[in-house]
Short mmCIF file of N, CA and C in Angstrom, two decimals:
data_model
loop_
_atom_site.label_atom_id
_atom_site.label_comp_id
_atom_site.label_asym_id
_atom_site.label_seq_id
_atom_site.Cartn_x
_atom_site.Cartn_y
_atom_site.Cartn_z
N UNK Z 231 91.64 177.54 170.47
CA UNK Z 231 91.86 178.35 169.28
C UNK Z 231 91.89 177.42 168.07
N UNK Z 232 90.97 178.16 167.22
CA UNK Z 232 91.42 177.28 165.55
C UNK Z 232 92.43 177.08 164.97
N UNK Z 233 92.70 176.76 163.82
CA UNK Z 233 93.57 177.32 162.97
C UNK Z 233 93.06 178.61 162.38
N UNK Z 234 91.73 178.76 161.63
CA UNK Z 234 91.34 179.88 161.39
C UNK Z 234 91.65 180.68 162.27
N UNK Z 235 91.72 180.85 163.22
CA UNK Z 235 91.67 182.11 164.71
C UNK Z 235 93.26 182.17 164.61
N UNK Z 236 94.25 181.20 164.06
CA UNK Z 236 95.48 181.38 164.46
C UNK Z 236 96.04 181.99 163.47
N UNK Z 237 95.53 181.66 162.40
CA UNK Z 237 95.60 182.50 161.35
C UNK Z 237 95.44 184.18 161.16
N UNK Z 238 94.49 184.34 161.80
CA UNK Z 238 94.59 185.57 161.71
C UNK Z 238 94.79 186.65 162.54
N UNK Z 239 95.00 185.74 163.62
CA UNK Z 239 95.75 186.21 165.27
C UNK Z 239 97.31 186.94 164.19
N UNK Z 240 97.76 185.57 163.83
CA UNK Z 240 99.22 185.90 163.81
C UNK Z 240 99.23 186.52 162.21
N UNK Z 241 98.41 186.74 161.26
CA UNK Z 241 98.81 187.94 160.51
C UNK Z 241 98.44 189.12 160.62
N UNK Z 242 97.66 189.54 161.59
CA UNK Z 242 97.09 190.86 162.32
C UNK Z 242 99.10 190.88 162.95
N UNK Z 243 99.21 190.14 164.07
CA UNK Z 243 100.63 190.37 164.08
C UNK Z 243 102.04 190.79 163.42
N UNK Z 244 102.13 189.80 162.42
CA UNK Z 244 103.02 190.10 161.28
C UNK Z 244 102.56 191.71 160.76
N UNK Z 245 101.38 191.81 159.70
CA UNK Z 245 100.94 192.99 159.87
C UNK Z 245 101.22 194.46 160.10
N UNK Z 246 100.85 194.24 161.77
CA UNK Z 246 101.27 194.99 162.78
C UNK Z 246 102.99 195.52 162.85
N UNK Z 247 103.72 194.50 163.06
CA UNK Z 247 104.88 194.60 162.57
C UNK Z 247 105.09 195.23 161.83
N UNK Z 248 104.83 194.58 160.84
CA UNK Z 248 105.51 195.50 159.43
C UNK Z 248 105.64 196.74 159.40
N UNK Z 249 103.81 197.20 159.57
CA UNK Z 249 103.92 198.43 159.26
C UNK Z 249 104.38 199.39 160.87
N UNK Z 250 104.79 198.89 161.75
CA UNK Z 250 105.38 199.45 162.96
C UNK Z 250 106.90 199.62 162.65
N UNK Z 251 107.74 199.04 161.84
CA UNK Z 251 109.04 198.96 160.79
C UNK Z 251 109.17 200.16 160.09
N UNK Z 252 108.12 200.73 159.57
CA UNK Z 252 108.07 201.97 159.23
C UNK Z 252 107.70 203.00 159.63
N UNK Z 253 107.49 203.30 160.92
CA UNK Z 253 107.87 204.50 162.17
C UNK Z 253 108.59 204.57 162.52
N UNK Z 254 109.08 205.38 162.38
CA UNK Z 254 110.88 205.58 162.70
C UNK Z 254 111.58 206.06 164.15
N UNK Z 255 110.09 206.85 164.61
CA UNK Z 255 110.28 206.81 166.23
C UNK Z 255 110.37 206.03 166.86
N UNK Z 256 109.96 204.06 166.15
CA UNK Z 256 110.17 202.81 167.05
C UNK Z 256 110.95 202.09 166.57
N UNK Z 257 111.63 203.06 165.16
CA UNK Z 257 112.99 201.84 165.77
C UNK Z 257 114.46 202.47 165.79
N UNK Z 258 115.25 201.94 166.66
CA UNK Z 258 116.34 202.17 166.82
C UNK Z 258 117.27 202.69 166.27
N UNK Z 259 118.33 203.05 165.74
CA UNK Z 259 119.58 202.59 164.97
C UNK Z 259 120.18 201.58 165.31
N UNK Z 260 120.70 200.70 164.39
CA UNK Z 260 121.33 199.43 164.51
C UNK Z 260 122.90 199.88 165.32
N UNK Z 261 122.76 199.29 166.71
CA UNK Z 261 124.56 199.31 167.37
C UNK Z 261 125.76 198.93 166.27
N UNK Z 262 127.07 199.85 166.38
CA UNK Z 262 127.98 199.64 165.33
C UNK Z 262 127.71 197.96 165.51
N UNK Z 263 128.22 197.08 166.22
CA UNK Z 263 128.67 195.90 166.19
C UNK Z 263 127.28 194.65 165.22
N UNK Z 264 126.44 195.47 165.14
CA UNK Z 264 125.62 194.40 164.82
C UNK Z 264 126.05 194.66 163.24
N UNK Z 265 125.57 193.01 162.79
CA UNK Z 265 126.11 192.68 161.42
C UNK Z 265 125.81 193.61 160.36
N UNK Z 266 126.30 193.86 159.35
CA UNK Z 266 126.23 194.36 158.27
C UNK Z 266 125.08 194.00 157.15
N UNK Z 267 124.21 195.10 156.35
CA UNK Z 267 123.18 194.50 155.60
C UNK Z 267 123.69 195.73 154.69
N UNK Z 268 123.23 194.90 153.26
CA UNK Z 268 123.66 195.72 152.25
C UNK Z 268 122.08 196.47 152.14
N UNK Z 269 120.63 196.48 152.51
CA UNK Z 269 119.67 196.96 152.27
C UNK Z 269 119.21 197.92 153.54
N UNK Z 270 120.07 199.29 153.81
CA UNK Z 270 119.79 199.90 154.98
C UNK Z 270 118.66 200.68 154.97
N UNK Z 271 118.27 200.67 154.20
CA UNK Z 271 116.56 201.89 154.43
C UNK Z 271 115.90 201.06 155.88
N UNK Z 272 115.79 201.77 156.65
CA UNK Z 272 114.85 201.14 157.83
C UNK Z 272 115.33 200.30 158.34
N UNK Z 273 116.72 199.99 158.33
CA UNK Z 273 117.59 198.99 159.28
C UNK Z 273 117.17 199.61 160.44
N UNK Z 274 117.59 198.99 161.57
CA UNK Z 274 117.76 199.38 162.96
C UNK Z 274 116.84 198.04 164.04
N UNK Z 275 116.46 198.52 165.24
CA UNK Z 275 115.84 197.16 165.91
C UNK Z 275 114.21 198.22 166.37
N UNK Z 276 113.39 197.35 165.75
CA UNK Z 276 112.39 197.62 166.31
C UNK Z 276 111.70 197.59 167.83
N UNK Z 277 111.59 198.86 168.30
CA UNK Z 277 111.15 199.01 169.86
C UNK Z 277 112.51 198.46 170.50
N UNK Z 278 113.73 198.79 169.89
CA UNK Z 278 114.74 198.38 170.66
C UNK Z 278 115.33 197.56 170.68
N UNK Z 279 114.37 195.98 170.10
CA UNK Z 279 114.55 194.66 170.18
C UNK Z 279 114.66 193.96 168.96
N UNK Z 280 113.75 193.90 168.19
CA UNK Z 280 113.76 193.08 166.83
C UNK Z 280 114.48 193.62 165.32
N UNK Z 281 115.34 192.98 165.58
CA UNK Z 281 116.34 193.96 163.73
C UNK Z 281 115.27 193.80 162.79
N UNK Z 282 114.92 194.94 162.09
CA UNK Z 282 114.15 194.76 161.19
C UNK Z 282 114.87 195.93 160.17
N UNK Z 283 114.55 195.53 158.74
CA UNK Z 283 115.09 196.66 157.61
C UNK Z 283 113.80 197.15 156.67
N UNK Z 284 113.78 197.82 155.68
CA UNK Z 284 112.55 197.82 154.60
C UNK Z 284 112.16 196.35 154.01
N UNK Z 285 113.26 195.31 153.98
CA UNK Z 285 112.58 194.67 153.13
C UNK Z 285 111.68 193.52 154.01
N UNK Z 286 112.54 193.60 155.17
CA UNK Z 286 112.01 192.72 156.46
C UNK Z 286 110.83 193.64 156.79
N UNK Z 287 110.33 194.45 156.54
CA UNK Z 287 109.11 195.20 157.21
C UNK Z 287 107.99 194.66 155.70
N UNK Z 288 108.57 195.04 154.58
CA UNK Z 288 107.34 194.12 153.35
C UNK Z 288 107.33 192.99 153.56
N UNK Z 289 107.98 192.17 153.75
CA UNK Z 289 107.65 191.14 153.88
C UNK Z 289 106.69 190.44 154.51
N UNK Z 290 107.08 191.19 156.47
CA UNK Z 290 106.07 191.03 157.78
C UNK Z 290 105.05 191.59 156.73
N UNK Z 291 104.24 192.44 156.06
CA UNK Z 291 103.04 193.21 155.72
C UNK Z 291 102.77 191.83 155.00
N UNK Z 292 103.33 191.70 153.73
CA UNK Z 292 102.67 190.46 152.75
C UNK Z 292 102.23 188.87 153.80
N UNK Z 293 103.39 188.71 154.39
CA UNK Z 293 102.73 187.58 155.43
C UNK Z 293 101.68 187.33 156.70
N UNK Z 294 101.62 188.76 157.06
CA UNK Z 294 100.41 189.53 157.51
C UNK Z 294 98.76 189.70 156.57
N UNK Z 295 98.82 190.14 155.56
CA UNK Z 295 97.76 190.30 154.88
C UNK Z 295 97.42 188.79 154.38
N UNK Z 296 98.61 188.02 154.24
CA UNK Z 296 97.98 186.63 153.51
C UNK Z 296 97.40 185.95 154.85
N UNK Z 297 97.59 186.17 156.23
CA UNK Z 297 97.26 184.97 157.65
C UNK Z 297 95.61 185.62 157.23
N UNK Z 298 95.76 186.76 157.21
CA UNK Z 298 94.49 187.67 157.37
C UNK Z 298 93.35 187.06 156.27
N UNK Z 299 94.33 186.61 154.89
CA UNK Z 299 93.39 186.57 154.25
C UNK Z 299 92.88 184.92 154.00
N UNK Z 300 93.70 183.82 154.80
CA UNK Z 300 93.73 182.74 154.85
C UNK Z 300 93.21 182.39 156.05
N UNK Z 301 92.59 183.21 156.97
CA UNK Z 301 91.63 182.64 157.82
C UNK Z 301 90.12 182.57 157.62
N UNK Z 302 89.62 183.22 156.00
CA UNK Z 302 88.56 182.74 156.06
C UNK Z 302 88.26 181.37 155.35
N UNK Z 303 88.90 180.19 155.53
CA UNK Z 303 88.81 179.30 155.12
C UNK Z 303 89.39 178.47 156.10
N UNK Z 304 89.13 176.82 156.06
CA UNK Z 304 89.62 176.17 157.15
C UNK Z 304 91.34 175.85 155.99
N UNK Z 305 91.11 175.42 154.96
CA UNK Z 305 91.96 174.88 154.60
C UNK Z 305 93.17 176.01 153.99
N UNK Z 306 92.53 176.96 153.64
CA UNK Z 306 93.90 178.31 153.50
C UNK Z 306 94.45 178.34 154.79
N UNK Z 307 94.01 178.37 155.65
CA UNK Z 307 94.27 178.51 157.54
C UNK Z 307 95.62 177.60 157.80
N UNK Z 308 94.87 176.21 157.17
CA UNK Z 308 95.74 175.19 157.28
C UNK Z 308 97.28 175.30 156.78
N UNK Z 309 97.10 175.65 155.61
CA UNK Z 309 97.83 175.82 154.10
C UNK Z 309 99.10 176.76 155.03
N UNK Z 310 98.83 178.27 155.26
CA UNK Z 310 99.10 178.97 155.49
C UNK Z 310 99.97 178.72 157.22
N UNK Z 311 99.61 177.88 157.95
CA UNK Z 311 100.20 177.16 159.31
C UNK Z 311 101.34 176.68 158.78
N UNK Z 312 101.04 175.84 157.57
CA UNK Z 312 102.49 174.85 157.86
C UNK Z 312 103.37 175.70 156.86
N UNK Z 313 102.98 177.11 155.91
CA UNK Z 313 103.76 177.54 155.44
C UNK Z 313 104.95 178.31 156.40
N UNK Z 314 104.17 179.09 157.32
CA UNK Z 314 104.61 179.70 158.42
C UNK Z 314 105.50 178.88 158.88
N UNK Z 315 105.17 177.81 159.65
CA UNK Z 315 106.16 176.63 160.26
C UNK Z 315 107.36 176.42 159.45
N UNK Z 316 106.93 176.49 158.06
CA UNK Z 316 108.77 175.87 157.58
C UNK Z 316 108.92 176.81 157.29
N UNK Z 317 108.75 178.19 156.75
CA UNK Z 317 109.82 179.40 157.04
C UNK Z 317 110.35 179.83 158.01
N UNK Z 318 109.47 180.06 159.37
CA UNK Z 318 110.02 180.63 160.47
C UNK Z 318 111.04 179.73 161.04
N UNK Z 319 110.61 178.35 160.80
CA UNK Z 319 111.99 177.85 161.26
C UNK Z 319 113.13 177.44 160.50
N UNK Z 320 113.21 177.51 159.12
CA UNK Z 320 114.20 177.93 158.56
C UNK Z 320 115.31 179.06 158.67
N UNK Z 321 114.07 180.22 159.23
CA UNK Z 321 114.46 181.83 159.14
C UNK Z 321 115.40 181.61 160.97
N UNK Z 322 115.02 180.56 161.71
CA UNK Z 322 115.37 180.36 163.03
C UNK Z 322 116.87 180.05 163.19
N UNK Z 323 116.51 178.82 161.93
CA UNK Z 323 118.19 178.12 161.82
C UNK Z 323 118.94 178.77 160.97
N UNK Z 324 118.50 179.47 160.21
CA UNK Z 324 119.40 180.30 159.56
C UNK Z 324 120.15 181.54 160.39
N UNK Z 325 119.26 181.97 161.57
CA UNK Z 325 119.59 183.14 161.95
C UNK Z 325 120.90 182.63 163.28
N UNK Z 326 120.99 181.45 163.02
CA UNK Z 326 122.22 181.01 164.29
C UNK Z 326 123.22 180.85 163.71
N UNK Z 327 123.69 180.73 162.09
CA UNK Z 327 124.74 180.77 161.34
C UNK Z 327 125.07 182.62 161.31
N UNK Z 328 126.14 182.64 161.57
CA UNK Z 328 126.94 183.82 161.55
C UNK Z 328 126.97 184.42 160.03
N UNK Z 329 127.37 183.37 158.78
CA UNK Z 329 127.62 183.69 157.45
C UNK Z 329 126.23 184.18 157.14
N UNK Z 330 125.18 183.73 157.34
CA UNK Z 330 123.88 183.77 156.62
C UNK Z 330 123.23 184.63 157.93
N UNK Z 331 123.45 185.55 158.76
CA UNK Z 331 122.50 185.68 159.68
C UNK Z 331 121.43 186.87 159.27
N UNK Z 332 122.29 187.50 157.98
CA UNK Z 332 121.44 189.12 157.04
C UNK Z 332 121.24 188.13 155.88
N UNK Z 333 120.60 186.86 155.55
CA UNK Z 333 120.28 186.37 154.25
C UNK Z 333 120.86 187.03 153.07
N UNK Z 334 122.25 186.76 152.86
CA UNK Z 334 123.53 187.77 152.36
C UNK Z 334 123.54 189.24 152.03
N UNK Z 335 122.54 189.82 153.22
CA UNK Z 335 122.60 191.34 153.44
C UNK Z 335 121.70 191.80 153.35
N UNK Z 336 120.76 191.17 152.73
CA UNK Z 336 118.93 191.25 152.49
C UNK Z 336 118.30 191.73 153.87
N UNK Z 337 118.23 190.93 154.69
CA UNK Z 337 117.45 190.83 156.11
C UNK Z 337 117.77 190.35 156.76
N UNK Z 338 118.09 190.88 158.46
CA UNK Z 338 118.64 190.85 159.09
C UNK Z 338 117.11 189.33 160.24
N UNK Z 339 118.11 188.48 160.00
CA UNK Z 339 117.25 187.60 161.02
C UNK Z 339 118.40 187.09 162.98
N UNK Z 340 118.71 188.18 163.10
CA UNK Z 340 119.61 187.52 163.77
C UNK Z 340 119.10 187.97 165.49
N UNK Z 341 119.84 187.86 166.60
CA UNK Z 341 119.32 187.94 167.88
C UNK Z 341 117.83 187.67 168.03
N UNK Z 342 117.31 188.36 168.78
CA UNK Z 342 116.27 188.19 168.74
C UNK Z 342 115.26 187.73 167.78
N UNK Z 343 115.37 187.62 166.88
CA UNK Z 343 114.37 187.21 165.69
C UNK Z 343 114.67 185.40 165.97
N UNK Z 344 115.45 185.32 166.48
CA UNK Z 344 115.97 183.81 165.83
C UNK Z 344 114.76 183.05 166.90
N UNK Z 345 114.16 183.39 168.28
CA UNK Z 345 114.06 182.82 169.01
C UNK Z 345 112.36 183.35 168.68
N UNK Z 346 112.06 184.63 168.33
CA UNK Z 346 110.67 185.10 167.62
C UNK Z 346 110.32 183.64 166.64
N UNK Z 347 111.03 183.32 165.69
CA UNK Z 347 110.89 182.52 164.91
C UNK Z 347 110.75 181.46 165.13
N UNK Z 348 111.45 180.56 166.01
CA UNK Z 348 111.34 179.94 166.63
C UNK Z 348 110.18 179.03 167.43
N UNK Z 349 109.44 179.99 167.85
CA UNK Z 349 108.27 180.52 168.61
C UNK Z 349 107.14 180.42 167.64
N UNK Z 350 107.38 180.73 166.65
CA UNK Z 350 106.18 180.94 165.35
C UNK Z 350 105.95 179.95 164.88
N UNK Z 351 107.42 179.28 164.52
CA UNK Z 351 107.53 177.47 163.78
C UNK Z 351 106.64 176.41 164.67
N UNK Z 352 106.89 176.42 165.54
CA UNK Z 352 106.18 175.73 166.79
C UNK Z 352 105.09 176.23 166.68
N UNK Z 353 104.82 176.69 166.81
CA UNK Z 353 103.08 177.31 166.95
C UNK Z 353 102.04 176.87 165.63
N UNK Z 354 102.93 177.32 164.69
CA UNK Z 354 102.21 177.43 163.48
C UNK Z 354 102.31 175.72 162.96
N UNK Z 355 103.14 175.13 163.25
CA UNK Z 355 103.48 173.72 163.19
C UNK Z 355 102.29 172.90 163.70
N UNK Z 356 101.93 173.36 164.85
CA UNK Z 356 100.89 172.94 165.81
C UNK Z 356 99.42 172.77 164.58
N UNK Z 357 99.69 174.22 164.42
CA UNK Z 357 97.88 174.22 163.92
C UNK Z 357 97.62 173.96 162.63
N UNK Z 358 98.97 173.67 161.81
CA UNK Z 358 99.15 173.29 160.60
C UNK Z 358 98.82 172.11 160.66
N UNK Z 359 99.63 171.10 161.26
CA UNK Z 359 99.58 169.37 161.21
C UNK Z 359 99.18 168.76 162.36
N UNK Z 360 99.06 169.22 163.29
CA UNK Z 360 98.40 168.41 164.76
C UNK Z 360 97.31 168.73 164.92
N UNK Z 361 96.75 170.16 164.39
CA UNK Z 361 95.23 169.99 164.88
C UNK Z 361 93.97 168.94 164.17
N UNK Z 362 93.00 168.86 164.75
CA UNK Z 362 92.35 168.05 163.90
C UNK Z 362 91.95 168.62 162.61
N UNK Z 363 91.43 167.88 161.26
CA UNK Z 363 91.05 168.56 160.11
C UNK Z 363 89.42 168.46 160.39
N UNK Z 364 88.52 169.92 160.16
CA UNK Z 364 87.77 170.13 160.09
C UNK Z 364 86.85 168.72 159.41
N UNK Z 365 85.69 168.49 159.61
CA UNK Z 365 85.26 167.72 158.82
C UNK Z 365 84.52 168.42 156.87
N UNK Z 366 84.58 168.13 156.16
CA UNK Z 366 83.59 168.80 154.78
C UNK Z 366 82.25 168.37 154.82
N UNK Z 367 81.92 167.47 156.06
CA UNK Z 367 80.60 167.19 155.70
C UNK Z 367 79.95 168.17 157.15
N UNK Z 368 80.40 168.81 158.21
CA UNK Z 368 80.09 169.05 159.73
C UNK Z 368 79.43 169.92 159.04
N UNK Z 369 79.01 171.17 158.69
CA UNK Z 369 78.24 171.90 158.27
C UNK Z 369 76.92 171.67 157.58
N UNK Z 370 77.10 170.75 157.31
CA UNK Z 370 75.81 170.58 155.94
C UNK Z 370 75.25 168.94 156.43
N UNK Z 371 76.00 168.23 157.33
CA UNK Z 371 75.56 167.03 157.88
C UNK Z 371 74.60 167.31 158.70
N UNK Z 372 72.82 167.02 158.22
CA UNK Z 372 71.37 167.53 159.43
C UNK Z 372 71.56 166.05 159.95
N UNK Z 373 72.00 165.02 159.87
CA UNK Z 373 72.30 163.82 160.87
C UNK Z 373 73.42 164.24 161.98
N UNK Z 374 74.21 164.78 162.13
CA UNK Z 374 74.82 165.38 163.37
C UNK Z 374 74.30 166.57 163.88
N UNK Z 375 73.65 167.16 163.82
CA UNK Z 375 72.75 168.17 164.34
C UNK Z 375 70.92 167.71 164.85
N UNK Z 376 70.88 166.49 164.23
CA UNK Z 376 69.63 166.03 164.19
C UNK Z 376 69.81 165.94 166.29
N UNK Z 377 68.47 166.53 166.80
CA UNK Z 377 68.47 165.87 168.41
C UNK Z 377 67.98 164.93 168.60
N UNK Z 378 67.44 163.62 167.15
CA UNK Z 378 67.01 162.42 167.53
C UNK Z 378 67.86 161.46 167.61
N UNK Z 379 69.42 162.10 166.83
CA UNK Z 379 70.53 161.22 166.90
C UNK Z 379 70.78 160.17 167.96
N UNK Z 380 71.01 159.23 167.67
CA UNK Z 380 71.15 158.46 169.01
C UNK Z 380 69.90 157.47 169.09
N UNK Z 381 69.27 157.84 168.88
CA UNK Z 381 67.38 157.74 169.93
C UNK Z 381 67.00 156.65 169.25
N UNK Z 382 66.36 155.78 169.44
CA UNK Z 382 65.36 154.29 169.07
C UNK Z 382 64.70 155.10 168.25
N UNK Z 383 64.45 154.17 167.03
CA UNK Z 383 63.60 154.47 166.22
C UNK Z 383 61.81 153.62 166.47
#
């Protein structure tokens, strides 16, 4: 897989999300015990599992439409990997602090999200800074495509 391909793997995902945040047949009500958010429109856990609220569902959409729209390039692809990487794992370590686990009531990143995130940082980490960088000349270089390459002149 590319980065381009990962790119838009995972904002088709996000995406997806989001706007699955706003069917109300998939998500839950939030159990009394889970933490408190001052932004309840669309609180509850999605498909049971992922706390998500309205603003956590725009958000997934905007970070969704940008993977989408940053895979047609190698270097938006790129751009867009290591942005992913240091939010989600910010959003990871944040979501294991008790005080900060609703980003002071905003959005709920806590249980399950923490380890979603987690999962994303790593990933997106990967294809941000470890993969190789495309070359600017591989396309338009007719000496690497040439089939005499190599060959005695």
């Amino acid at each position: 897989m590319t980065g381009r391909a990962f790119a838009l793997a995972i904002g088709i995902v996000f995406l997806a999300i989001g706007v699955l945040g706003f069917i109300s047949p998939l998500v839950t009500p939030a159990p009394e015990q889970a933490p408190d958010v001052r932004f309840t429109y669309y609180y509850g856990y999605l498909f049971g599992i992922l706390p998500v609220n309205y603003f956590v569902n725009l958000v997934h959409m905007a970070m969704g439409a940008w993977g989408i729209t940053a895979s047609r390039s190698a270097g938006g692809s790129r751009a867009y990997a290591k942005t992913i990487a240091v939010i989600s794992g910010a959003l990871a370590i944040v979501g294991l602090v008790p005080a900060l686990n609703t980003l002071f009531g905003l959005a709920p990143v806590y249980g399950n999200d923490v380890w979603l995130h987690a999962i994303a940082a790593i990933a997106a980490a990967f294809f941000g800074w470890l993969t190789p960088r495309p070359s600017i000349f591989a396309e338009d270089d007719v000496a690497l495509k040439s089939p005499l390459r190599g060959a005695r002149r």
